[in-house]
Coordinates of C-alpha atoms and ligand atoms in Angstrom, one line a residue:
M132 CA -18.7 -18.1 4.6
G133 CA -16.4 -16.7 7.2
D134 CA -14.8 -13.6 5.8
T135 CA -16.9 -10.9 7.5
V136 CA -17.8 -12.4 10.9
P137 CA -16.0 -11.6 14.2
N138 CA -14.3 -15.0 14.8
P139 CA -14.3 -16.7 11.4
N140 CA -14.2 -20.3 10.4
P141 CA -11.9 -21.1 8.4
I142 CA -9.5 -20.6 11.3
L143 CA -6.7 -20.5 8.7
P144 CA -8.2 -19.1 5.5
G145 CA -6.4 -19.5 2.2
F146 CA -4.2 -22.3 1.0
H147 CA -3.6 -24.1 4.3
P148 CA -4.5 -27.7 3.7
D149 CA -3.9 -31.0 5.6
P150 CA -3.9 -29.5 9.1
S151 CA -2.2 -31.4 11.9
I152 CA -2.6 -30.1 15.4
C153 CA -0.8 -30.7 18.7
R154 CA -1.6 -29.4 22.2
V155 CA 1.1 -28.9 24.9
G156 CA -0.4 -27.5 28.1
D157 CA -2.4 -24.5 27.2
D158 CA -0.7 -24.0 23.9
Y159 CA -1.8 -25.3 20.5
Y160 CA 0.4 -25.7 17.4
L161 CA -0.8 -26.4 13.9
V162 CA 1.0 -27.2 10.6
C163 CA -0.1 -27.4 7.0
S164 CA 1.2 -28.7 3.7
S165 CA 3.2 -26.3 1.5
F166 CA 4.0 -28.2 -1.8
E167 CA 6.4 -26.4 -4.2
Y168 CA 6.7 -23.3 -2.0
F169 CA 9.8 -22.5 0.1
P170 CA 10.1 -22.2 3.0
G171 CA 8.0 -25.2 3.8
V172 CA 5.4 -26.3 6.4
P173 CA 4.0 -23.1 8.0
I174 CA 3.6 -23.5 11.8
F175 CA 1.1 -21.6 13.8
H176 CA 0.4 -21.0 17.5
S177 CA -2.9 -20.4 19.4
R178 CA -4.3 -20.5 22.9
D179 CA -8.0 -20.6 21.9
L180 CA -8.0 -22.7 18.8
V181 CA -9.7 -19.9 16.9
H182 CA -7.0 -17.2 16.5
W183 CA -3.7 -18.3 15.1
R184 CA -0.4 -16.6 14.7
Q185 CA 2.4 -17.9 12.4
L186 CA 5.5 -18.7 14.3
G187 CA 7.6 -19.6 11.3
N188 CA 8.2 -22.4 8.8
V189 CA 9.5 -25.8 9.9
L190 CA 11.6 -26.5 6.8
D191 CA 13.2 -23.1 6.3
R192 CA 16.8 -24.0 5.2
P193 CA 18.0 -25.5 1.9
S194 CA 19.7 -28.3 3.9
Q195 CA 16.2 -29.4 5.2
L196 CA 14.3 -29.0 2.0
R197 CA 15.2 -29.3 -1.7
L198 CA 12.4 -28.6 -4.1
T199 CA 14.2 -27.6 -7.2
R200 CA 12.9 -30.7 -9.1
A201 CA 9.4 -30.7 -7.5
W202 CA 6.6 -30.2 -9.9
S203 CA 3.8 -27.8 -8.9
S204 CA 1.5 -29.5 -6.3
G205 CA 4.5 -31.9 -5.7
G206 CA 6.9 -31.1 -2.8
V207 CA 5.7 -31.1 0.8
Y208 CA 2.6 -33.1 1.5
A209 CA 0.5 -33.6 4.6
P210 CA 2.7 -33.3 7.8
T211 CA 1.9 -34.8 11.2
L212 CA 2.9 -32.7 14.3
R213 CA 3.3 -34.5 17.7
H214 CA 4.9 -33.8 21.0
H215 CA 6.7 -36.6 22.8
E216 CA 9.0 -36.6 25.8
G217 CA 9.6 -32.8 25.6
R218 CA 10.3 -32.7 21.8
F219 CA 8.1 -31.7 18.9
H220 CA 8.2 -34.2 16.1
L221 CA 7.2 -33.4 12.6
I222 CA 7.0 -36.1 9.9
T223 CA 6.1 -35.4 6.3
T224 CA 6.8 -36.3 2.7
N225 CA 8.7 -34.3 0.1
A226 CA 6.9 -35.8 -2.9
S227 CA 9.7 -35.1 -5.4
S228 CA 12.6 -37.0 -6.9
E229 CA 14.9 -35.3 -4.3
G230 CA 12.6 -36.1 -1.5
G231 CA 10.9 -39.0 0.3
N232 CA 9.6 -39.2 3.9
L233 CA 11.5 -37.2 6.5
L234 CA 11.3 -36.4 10.2
V235 CA 12.5 -33.3 12.0
T236 CA 12.4 -32.4 15.7
A237 CA 12.6 -29.3 17.9
T238 CA 12.2 -28.3 21.5
D239 CA 10.9 -24.9 20.5
P240 CA 8.2 -25.1 17.8
A241 CA 9.3 -21.6 16.6
G242 CA 12.6 -23.3 15.7
P243 CA 15.3 -24.1 15.0
W244 CA 14.2 -27.5 13.7
S245 CA 16.7 -30.2 13.3
E246 CA 18.2 -31.5 10.1
P247 CA 15.9 -34.1 8.6
V248 CA 16.2 -37.7 9.5
P249 CA 15.5 -39.5 6.1
L250 CA 13.0 -42.3 6.3
P251 CA 13.8 -44.6 3.3
G252 CA 11.9 -47.5 4.9
V253 CA 8.6 -45.5 5.2
P254 CA 6.6 -45.9 2.0
G255 CA 4.0 -43.6 0.5
I256 CA 2.5 -40.3 1.8
D257 CA 0.8 -38.9 4.8
P258 CA 3.0 -40.4 7.6
D259 CA 1.6 -40.3 11.1
L260 CA 3.5 -40.8 14.4
A261 CA 2.1 -42.4 17.6
W262 CA 3.9 -43.8 20.7
D263 CA 2.4 -46.6 22.7
E264 CA 2.7 -47.2 26.5
D265 CA 6.0 -49.0 26.2
G266 CA 7.6 -46.2 24.1
T267 CA 7.3 -48.0 20.7
C268 CA 6.8 -45.5 17.9
W269 CA 4.3 -46.5 15.2
C270 CA 4.3 -44.9 11.8
T271 CA 1.1 -45.2 9.8
V272 CA 0.8 -44.1 6.2
A273 CA -1.8 -43.7 3.5
G274 CA -3.1 -46.9 2.1
V275 CA -3.4 -47.6 5.1
S276 CA -0.4 -49.5 6.4
Q277 CA 1.9 -49.3 9.4
L278 CA 5.4 -50.1 10.7
R279 CA 7.5 -49.5 13.7
L280 CA 10.1 -46.7 13.5
D281 CA 13.0 -45.4 15.6
P282 CA 12.4 -41.7 15.2
R283 CA 16.0 -40.8 16.2
T284 CA 17.7 -42.9 13.5
G285 CA 14.9 -43.4 10.9
Q286 CA 15.4 -47.1 11.1
T287 CA 12.2 -49.1 10.4
F288 CA 11.4 -52.6 11.7
G289 CA 9.6 -55.1 9.6
E290 CA 7.5 -54.7 6.5
P291 CA 4.5 -52.3 6.4
V292 CA 1.4 -54.1 7.6
R293 CA -1.9 -53.4 6.0
L294 CA -4.5 -52.0 8.5
W295 CA -8.2 -51.2 8.1
S296 CA -9.0 -48.9 5.2
A297 CA -12.5 -47.4 5.2
G298 CA -15.7 -48.2 3.4
P299 CA -16.1 -50.6 0.4
G300 CA -15.0 -49.0 -2.8
A301 CA -14.0 -45.7 -1.2
K302 CA -11.0 -44.2 -3.0
A303 CA -7.9 -42.7 -1.5
P304 CA -7.7 -44.0 2.1
E305 CA -5.2 -41.5 3.4
A306 CA -4.3 -39.0 6.1
P307 CA -4.2 -41.6 8.9
H308 CA -3.9 -40.5 12.5
L309 CA -3.6 -42.9 15.5
Y310 CA -4.7 -41.9 19.0
R311 CA -5.0 -43.6 22.4
I312 CA -8.3 -42.2 23.9
G313 CA -9.7 -44.0 26.9
E314 CA -9.7 -47.7 26.5
Y315 CA -9.2 -47.8 22.7
W316 CA -6.8 -47.0 20.0
Y317 CA -8.5 -45.0 17.3
L318 CA -7.4 -45.0 13.7
M319 CA -8.9 -42.0 11.9
I320 CA -8.4 -41.6 8.1
A321 CA -9.6 -39.5 5.1
E322 CA -11.3 -41.3 2.3
G323 CA -13.2 -40.4 -1.0
G324 CA -10.4 -38.2 -2.4
T325 CA -9.7 -34.6 -1.6
E326 CA -12.5 -33.4 -4.0
R327 CA -16.3 -33.2 -3.5
G328 CA -16.4 -36.8 -2.2
H329 CA -13.9 -36.1 0.7
A330 CA -14.7 -37.6 4.2
V331 CA -13.2 -38.6 7.5
S332 CA -13.8 -42.1 8.9
I333 CA -12.7 -43.9 12.0
A334 CA -12.1 -47.3 13.5
R335 CA -11.0 -48.5 16.9
G336 CA -9.1 -51.4 18.4
P337 CA -7.4 -52.7 21.5
S338 CA -3.8 -51.9 20.3
P339 CA -2.0 -49.4 18.0
S340 CA -1.8 -52.1 15.4
G341 CA -5.4 -53.2 15.7
P342 CA -7.4 -55.2 14.9
F343 CA -9.6 -52.3 14.0
E344 CA -13.4 -52.3 14.0
P345 CA -14.9 -49.5 11.9
Y346 CA -17.6 -47.1 13.3
P347 CA -20.8 -48.5 11.8
A348 CA -22.1 -45.0 10.9
N349 CA -18.9 -43.9 9.0
P350 CA -18.0 -41.3 7.8
I351 CA -17.9 -39.1 10.8
L352 CA -17.4 -36.0 8.6
T353 CA -18.4 -35.3 5.0
H354 CA -20.2 -32.6 3.1
R355 CA -20.7 -34.7 -0.1
G356 CA -24.0 -34.0 -1.6
V357 CA -24.8 -31.5 1.1
E358 CA -26.0 -27.9 0.7
H359 CA -23.2 -26.1 2.6
P360 CA -20.8 -23.3 1.7
V361 CA -17.9 -25.4 2.8
Q362 CA -17.3 -28.5 0.6
N363 CA -14.6 -31.2 0.2
T364 CA -14.3 -31.6 4.0
G365 CA -11.8 -34.2 5.1
H366 CA -8.2 -34.8 6.3
G367 CA -8.8 -34.1 10.0
D368 CA -6.9 -34.2 13.2
L369 CA -8.4 -34.4 16.7
V370 CA -7.6 -32.2 19.7
Q371 CA -9.2 -31.2 23.1
G372 CA -10.3 -27.6 23.6
P373 CA -9.2 -25.5 26.6
D374 CA -12.4 -26.8 28.4
G375 CA -11.7 -30.4 27.7
S376 CA -14.3 -30.8 25.0
W377 CA -13.2 -32.4 21.7
W378 CA -12.7 -30.7 18.3
M379 CA -11.5 -31.5 14.9
V380 CA -9.3 -29.4 12.5
F381 CA -9.8 -30.4 8.9
L382 CA -9.6 -29.1 5.4
G383 CA -12.5 -27.7 3.3
V384 CA -13.0 -25.4 0.4
R385 CA -15.4 -22.6 -0.4
P386 CA -16.6 -22.9 -4.0
G387 CA -18.0 -19.8 -5.6
G388 CA -19.9 -19.0 -8.8
G389 CA -22.4 -21.2 -10.6
T390 CA -22.0 -24.8 -11.7
P391 CA -19.9 -26.7 -10.9
G392 CA -18.5 -24.2 -8.4
W393 CA -14.9 -22.9 -8.5
H394 CA -12.7 -22.7 -5.4
V395 CA -9.9 -20.2 -5.7
L396 CA -8.3 -20.0 -2.2
G397 CA -7.2 -23.6 -2.2
R398 CA -8.0 -26.0 0.7
E399 CA -8.4 -24.1 4.0
T400 CA -8.3 -25.2 7.6
F401 CA -11.6 -25.3 9.6
L402 CA -12.6 -26.2 13.1
A403 CA -15.7 -28.2 14.2
P404 CA -16.9 -29.7 17.5
V405 CA -16.8 -33.4 18.2
E406 CA -19.2 -35.3 20.5
W407 CA -18.5 -38.7 21.8
V408 CA -21.4 -41.1 21.3
D409 CA -21.0 -44.7 22.6
G410 CA -17.2 -44.3 22.4
W411 CA -17.2 -42.9 18.9
P412 CA -16.4 -39.3 17.9
V413 CA -19.1 -37.6 15.8
V414 CA -18.4 -34.3 14.2
G415 CA -20.9 -31.4 14.7
E416 CA -21.9 -28.6 12.5
V417 CA -19.3 -26.5 10.6
V418 CA -20.4 -23.0 11.5
S419 CA -19.0 -19.8 9.9
D420 CA -18.6 -17.8 13.2
L421 CA -16.8 -19.5 16.1
S422 CA -17.8 -16.8 18.7
G423 CA -19.9 -19.5 20.5
V424 CA -17.0 -21.8 21.4
P425 CA -17.4 -22.8 25.1
W426 CA -14.3 -21.0 26.4
P427 CA -13.1 -17.4 26.4
L428 CA -11.6 -16.1 23.2
E429 CA -8.3 -14.2 23.1
E430 CA -8.2 -10.8 21.5
A431 CA -7.5 -11.3 17.7
E432 CA -4.1 -9.8 16.8
P433 CA -4.7 -7.9 13.6
E434 CA -2.2 -8.6 10.8
P435 CA -0.4 -5.5 9.6
E436 CA -1.9 -4.4 6.3
R437 CA 1.4 -3.3 4.9
D438 CA 4.9 -4.7 4.8
D439 CA 7.5 -2.0 4.4
F440 CA 10.4 -4.5 4.1
D441 CA 12.2 -2.7 6.9
D442 CA 13.5 -5.9 8.6
S443 CA 16.6 -7.7 7.5
T444 CA 14.7 -10.9 7.0
L445 CA 11.3 -11.6 5.4
R446 CA 8.3 -12.3 7.6
P447 CA 7.3 -16.0 7.7
Q448 CA 4.2 -15.4 5.5
W449 CA 6.4 -14.8 2.4
I450 CA 6.9 -17.8 0.2
S451 CA 8.9 -18.3 -2.9
L452 CA 9.0 -20.9 -5.6
R453 CA 11.1 -24.0 -4.9
D454 CA 14.0 -22.0 -3.3
R455 CA 14.9 -18.5 -2.2
P456 CA 18.6 -17.7 -2.7
E457 CA 19.5 -14.7 -0.5
D458 CA 21.3 -12.9 -3.4
L459 CA 18.1 -13.0 -5.5
V460 CA 15.5 -12.1 -2.8
T461 CA 16.7 -9.7 -0.2
T462 CA 15.7 -6.7 1.9
Q463 CA 19.4 -5.8 2.6
D464 CA 20.3 -4.5 -0.9
R465 CA 18.4 -1.2 -0.7
P466 CA 17.3 -0.8 3.0
G467 CA 13.5 -0.6 3.3
W468 CA 12.9 -2.2 -0.1
L469 CA 12.5 -5.8 -1.2
T470 CA 15.0 -6.4 -4.1
L471 CA 14.3 -9.3 -6.5
R472 CA 16.9 -10.3 -9.1
A473 CA 15.6 -12.2 -12.1
R474 CA 17.1 -15.6 -13.1
G475 CA 14.5 -16.6 -15.7
A476 CA 12.7 -14.6 -18.3
S477 CA 9.1 -15.5 -17.6
L478 CA 6.4 -15.9 -15.0
D479 CA 5.6 -19.1 -16.8
A480 CA 8.9 -20.6 -15.6
D481 CA 8.6 -22.8 -12.5
D482 CA 11.7 -21.1 -10.9
V483 CA 10.7 -17.5 -11.5
V484 CA 12.0 -15.2 -8.7
F485 CA 8.9 -14.6 -6.7
A486 CA 7.9 -13.7 -3.1
G487 CA 4.2 -13.9 -2.4
R488 CA 1.6 -14.5 0.3
R489 CA -1.6 -16.5 0.2
Q490 CA -4.8 -14.9 -0.9
Q491 CA -6.8 -15.4 2.3
H492 CA -10.1 -13.7 1.7
L493 CA -12.7 -14.1 -1.1
S494 CA -12.5 -10.3 -1.6
C495 CA -9.4 -8.4 -1.1
R496 CA -7.0 -5.8 -2.5
A497 CA -3.3 -6.0 -2.8
A498 CA -0.9 -3.3 -4.0
V499 CA 2.9 -2.7 -4.3
L500 CA 5.1 0.3 -5.0
V501 CA 7.5 -1.0 -7.7
D502 CA 10.7 0.5 -9.0
A503 CA 11.5 -1.3 -12.3
A504 CA 14.0 1.2 -13.6
E505 CA 16.7 -1.6 -13.8
G506 CA 14.5 -4.6 -14.7
E507 CA 11.1 -6.1 -15.5
G508 CA 8.5 -7.5 -13.1
G509 CA 5.4 -6.9 -11.2
L510 CA 2.5 -8.2 -9.1
A511 CA 1.0 -11.6 -9.9
V512 CA -2.0 -13.7 -8.7
R513 CA -0.7 -17.2 -9.1
L514 CA -2.1 -20.6 -9.0
D515 CA 0.8 -22.2 -10.8
E516 CA 3.1 -21.6 -13.7
H517 CA 0.3 -22.3 -16.2
H518 CA -2.4 -20.3 -14.4
H519 CA -1.8 -16.8 -13.4
Y520 CA -2.7 -13.2 -14.0
A521 CA -0.3 -10.3 -13.5
I522 CA 0.3 -6.6 -13.9
E523 CA 3.9 -5.8 -14.8
V524 CA 6.3 -3.2 -15.9
A525 CA 8.1 -4.5 -19.0
E526 CA 9.4 -3.1 -22.3
G527 CA 8.5 0.4 -21.4
A528 CA 4.9 -0.5 -20.7
V529 CA 2.6 -1.3 -17.8
R530 CA 0.6 -4.3 -19.0
V531 CA -1.7 -7.0 -17.7
V532 CA -0.9 -10.6 -18.8
A533 CA -3.0 -13.7 -18.4
R534 CA -1.8 -17.3 -18.7
I535 CA -4.5 -19.9 -18.8
G536 CA -3.3 -23.4 -19.5
P537 CA -1.3 -23.4 -22.8
L538 CA -2.6 -19.9 -23.7
R539 CA -0.8 -16.6 -22.8
T540 CA -2.0 -13.2 -23.8
V541 CA -1.3 -9.5 -23.1
V542 CA -4.8 -8.3 -22.0
A543 CA -4.0 -4.5 -21.8
T544 CA -1.1 -2.2 -22.1
R545 CA -0.2 1.4 -21.5
P546 CA 3.1 3.4 -21.8
A547 CA 4.8 3.2 -18.4
P548 CA 5.1 6.6 -16.7
A549 CA 8.6 7.4 -15.4
G550 CA 9.3 6.7 -11.7
P551 CA 8.0 4.2 -9.2
L552 CA 4.5 2.9 -9.8
E553 CA 1.8 1.6 -7.6
L554 CA 0.4 -1.6 -9.0
T555 CA -2.9 -2.9 -7.7
V556 CA -5.0 -6.0 -7.9
R557 CA -8.6 -5.9 -6.6
I558 CA -10.4 -9.2 -6.2
T559 CA -14.1 -9.2 -5.7
E560 CA -16.3 -12.2 -4.9
D561 CA -19.0 -12.4 -7.5
R562 CA -22.6 -13.5 -7.0
P563 CA -23.5 -15.9 -9.8
R564 CA -25.9 -14.2 -12.2
D565 CA -26.6 -17.6 -13.9
A566 CA -25.5 -21.2 -13.8
R567 CA -22.2 -20.3 -15.6
G568 CA -21.2 -17.3 -13.5
G569 CA -17.6 -17.3 -12.2
P570 CA -16.5 -17.1 -8.6
D571 CA -14.9 -13.7 -8.6
V572 CA -13.4 -10.8 -10.6
V573 CA -9.7 -10.0 -10.6
A574 CA -9.1 -6.4 -11.6
F575 CA -5.7 -4.8 -12.2
G576 CA -4.7 -1.1 -12.3
F577 CA -1.9 1.3 -11.6
T578 CA -1.3 4.7 -10.1
G579 CA 1.5 6.8 -11.6
P580 CA 3.7 9.3 -9.8
D581 CA 1.2 12.1 -10.6
G582 CA -1.5 10.2 -8.5
A583 CA -3.7 9.4 -11.5
A584 CA -5.3 5.9 -11.2
T585 CA -5.9 3.8 -14.3
E586 CA -7.8 0.5 -14.3
L587 CA -6.4 -1.8 -17.0
A588 CA -8.4 -5.0 -17.0
A589 CA -11.0 -7.0 -15.0
L590 CA -10.8 -10.8 -15.5
D591 CA -13.0 -13.8 -14.6
G592 CA -11.3 -15.5 -11.6
R593 CA -12.5 -19.0 -12.5
Y594 CA -9.4 -19.6 -14.6
L595 CA -7.3 -19.3 -11.4
S596 CA -9.3 -21.9 -9.6
T597 CA -8.4 -25.5 -8.6
E598 CA -11.4 -26.8 -10.7
V599 CA -9.6 -25.3 -13.8
A600 CA -5.9 -25.6 -12.9
G601 CA -6.0 -28.9 -10.9
G602 CA -3.6 -29.6 -8.0
F603 CA -3.5 -29.1 -4.3
T604 CA -2.6 -25.5 -3.8
G605 CA -4.4 -22.2 -3.9
R606 CA -3.9 -18.6 -5.0
V607 CA -0.8 -16.8 -3.9
I608 CA -0.4 -13.0 -4.6
G609 CA 3.2 -11.9 -5.0
M610 CA 6.0 -9.9 -6.5
Y611 CA 8.3 -11.2 -9.2
A612 CA 11.2 -10.2 -11.4
T613 CA 11.6 -11.6 -15.0
A614 CA 14.6 -9.4 -16.0
G615 CA 17.3 -7.4 -14.2
T616 CA 16.7 -6.1 -10.7
V617 CA 13.2 -5.0 -9.6
R618 CA 12.6 -3.3 -6.2
F619 CA 9.5 -3.1 -4.1
D620 CA 9.1 -0.3 -1.4
W621 CA 6.1 -2.0 0.2
F622 CA 3.3 -4.5 -0.3
S623 CA -0.2 -4.1 1.1
Y624 CA -3.0 -6.6 1.5
I625 CA -6.4 -5.5 2.7
P626 CA -9.2 -8.0 3.2
G627 CA -12.7 -7.2 2.1
G628 CA -14.7 -5.9 -0.9
F629 CA -15.0 -2.3 -2.1
Ligands
LIG240 C1 -2.5 -35.3 1.0 C2 -3.7 -36.1 1.2 C3 -4.7 -35.2 0.8 O1 -1.3 -35.9 1.1 O2 -4.2 -34.5 -0.2 O3 -6.7 -34.2 1.3 C4 -2.9 -34.7 -0.3 N1 -5.8 -35.0 1.5 O4 -3.9 -36.6 2.5 C5 -2.1 -33.5 -0.7 O5 -2.5 -32.5 0.2

């Protein structure tokens, strides 16, 4: 669903979960979770809700975000983005021992964002911010509970008060968002867990603190047990379109292969229409092509296929693991090249020096030109430190390595030709041939200085899926160094099959 149509849904394909959206005049801004990756919290801009451009990352300095002790799928969880009295406010959780809840503000969403205001009095995850008519700021968190907060100082008032929390027996009431719409305050939450049971439910009441009356026909969004290419739908945020109609952004996944279905791109951000029925928002169909939205669409800005690393800083799409020291990841060492300096010896280490981008299409091709004359490293498709495939230049060879859970193996190896090499990964969505078929094939090869192309290995992609690896993230394709200094002249990413 979505990869080959003109105005695709997902609106943010690839690992972009837990969307929170905010409208200011004709402009829309959207943020997502980023977990163990640095910089954290990608922020996007759009004027038509369908085409988005990344402005930057909200937490882009070490003083704002320390992740060095964050486990994979720990780190930055579900942010909420709101605009109040001329300032953007972003509240989120750094779910690691150096973290906790924090709040940053900015007048320009492209940054700079402030230093974080720590929120030791705000418990749990998924904090939301809402202001009532007299200016009181309400912070609501997963569970679902609520307290009052001074967003300038981080001071909280009173103990968290338990609010409404979805249907009987539903697990994981989380992702609360509170809105004043018409005569009611609406409390919208996710429930059922972020897997196949995921859903969005809603309640309403006379004040931001309730009492809340649930919508009798909850959930307002779920694909549990439904035949649909998008599954696990939940964790939504409401917004009005340019024509005043209502819409929801939410996360979903696109499982592939046979049974039970494996999703490899992580949780992606989708858009669906919302109809108001008797004062309740009801979510409409999740379509794969958004060309029919009731307002004019902007011309989509194509993403450049190739990054030549000609700028002094990296584009905001590039993410690293836990931190990104400038002396280890730089475009300033050899102009026009990305230089990586190793600090650990293995791609299995959680602090491997790495710069990657999200895999955003079910089929795609990525390539690099690598100069490993002074080190060892290559090109990886990574879900986490225990689940990745890679093609690398090491110990005089070009080789493909696979790490699946506790098992690590060299799948193929050839003597490395002298000089810079083009390393390639081609990912092709697979149609299941039987109930056990995997979601895609991940094939690695290289082209030497003589122009001869060699394919080394084609691997079943299911082992780099969330259903195998667990966790909250998705595949990231990137460059890494495990010894010495490794330089990359360019990186290309081309959507589509071949
Ligand atoms: C997030 C929670 C969720 O905090 O997953 O799908 C958690 N929803 O709301 C991590 O993304």
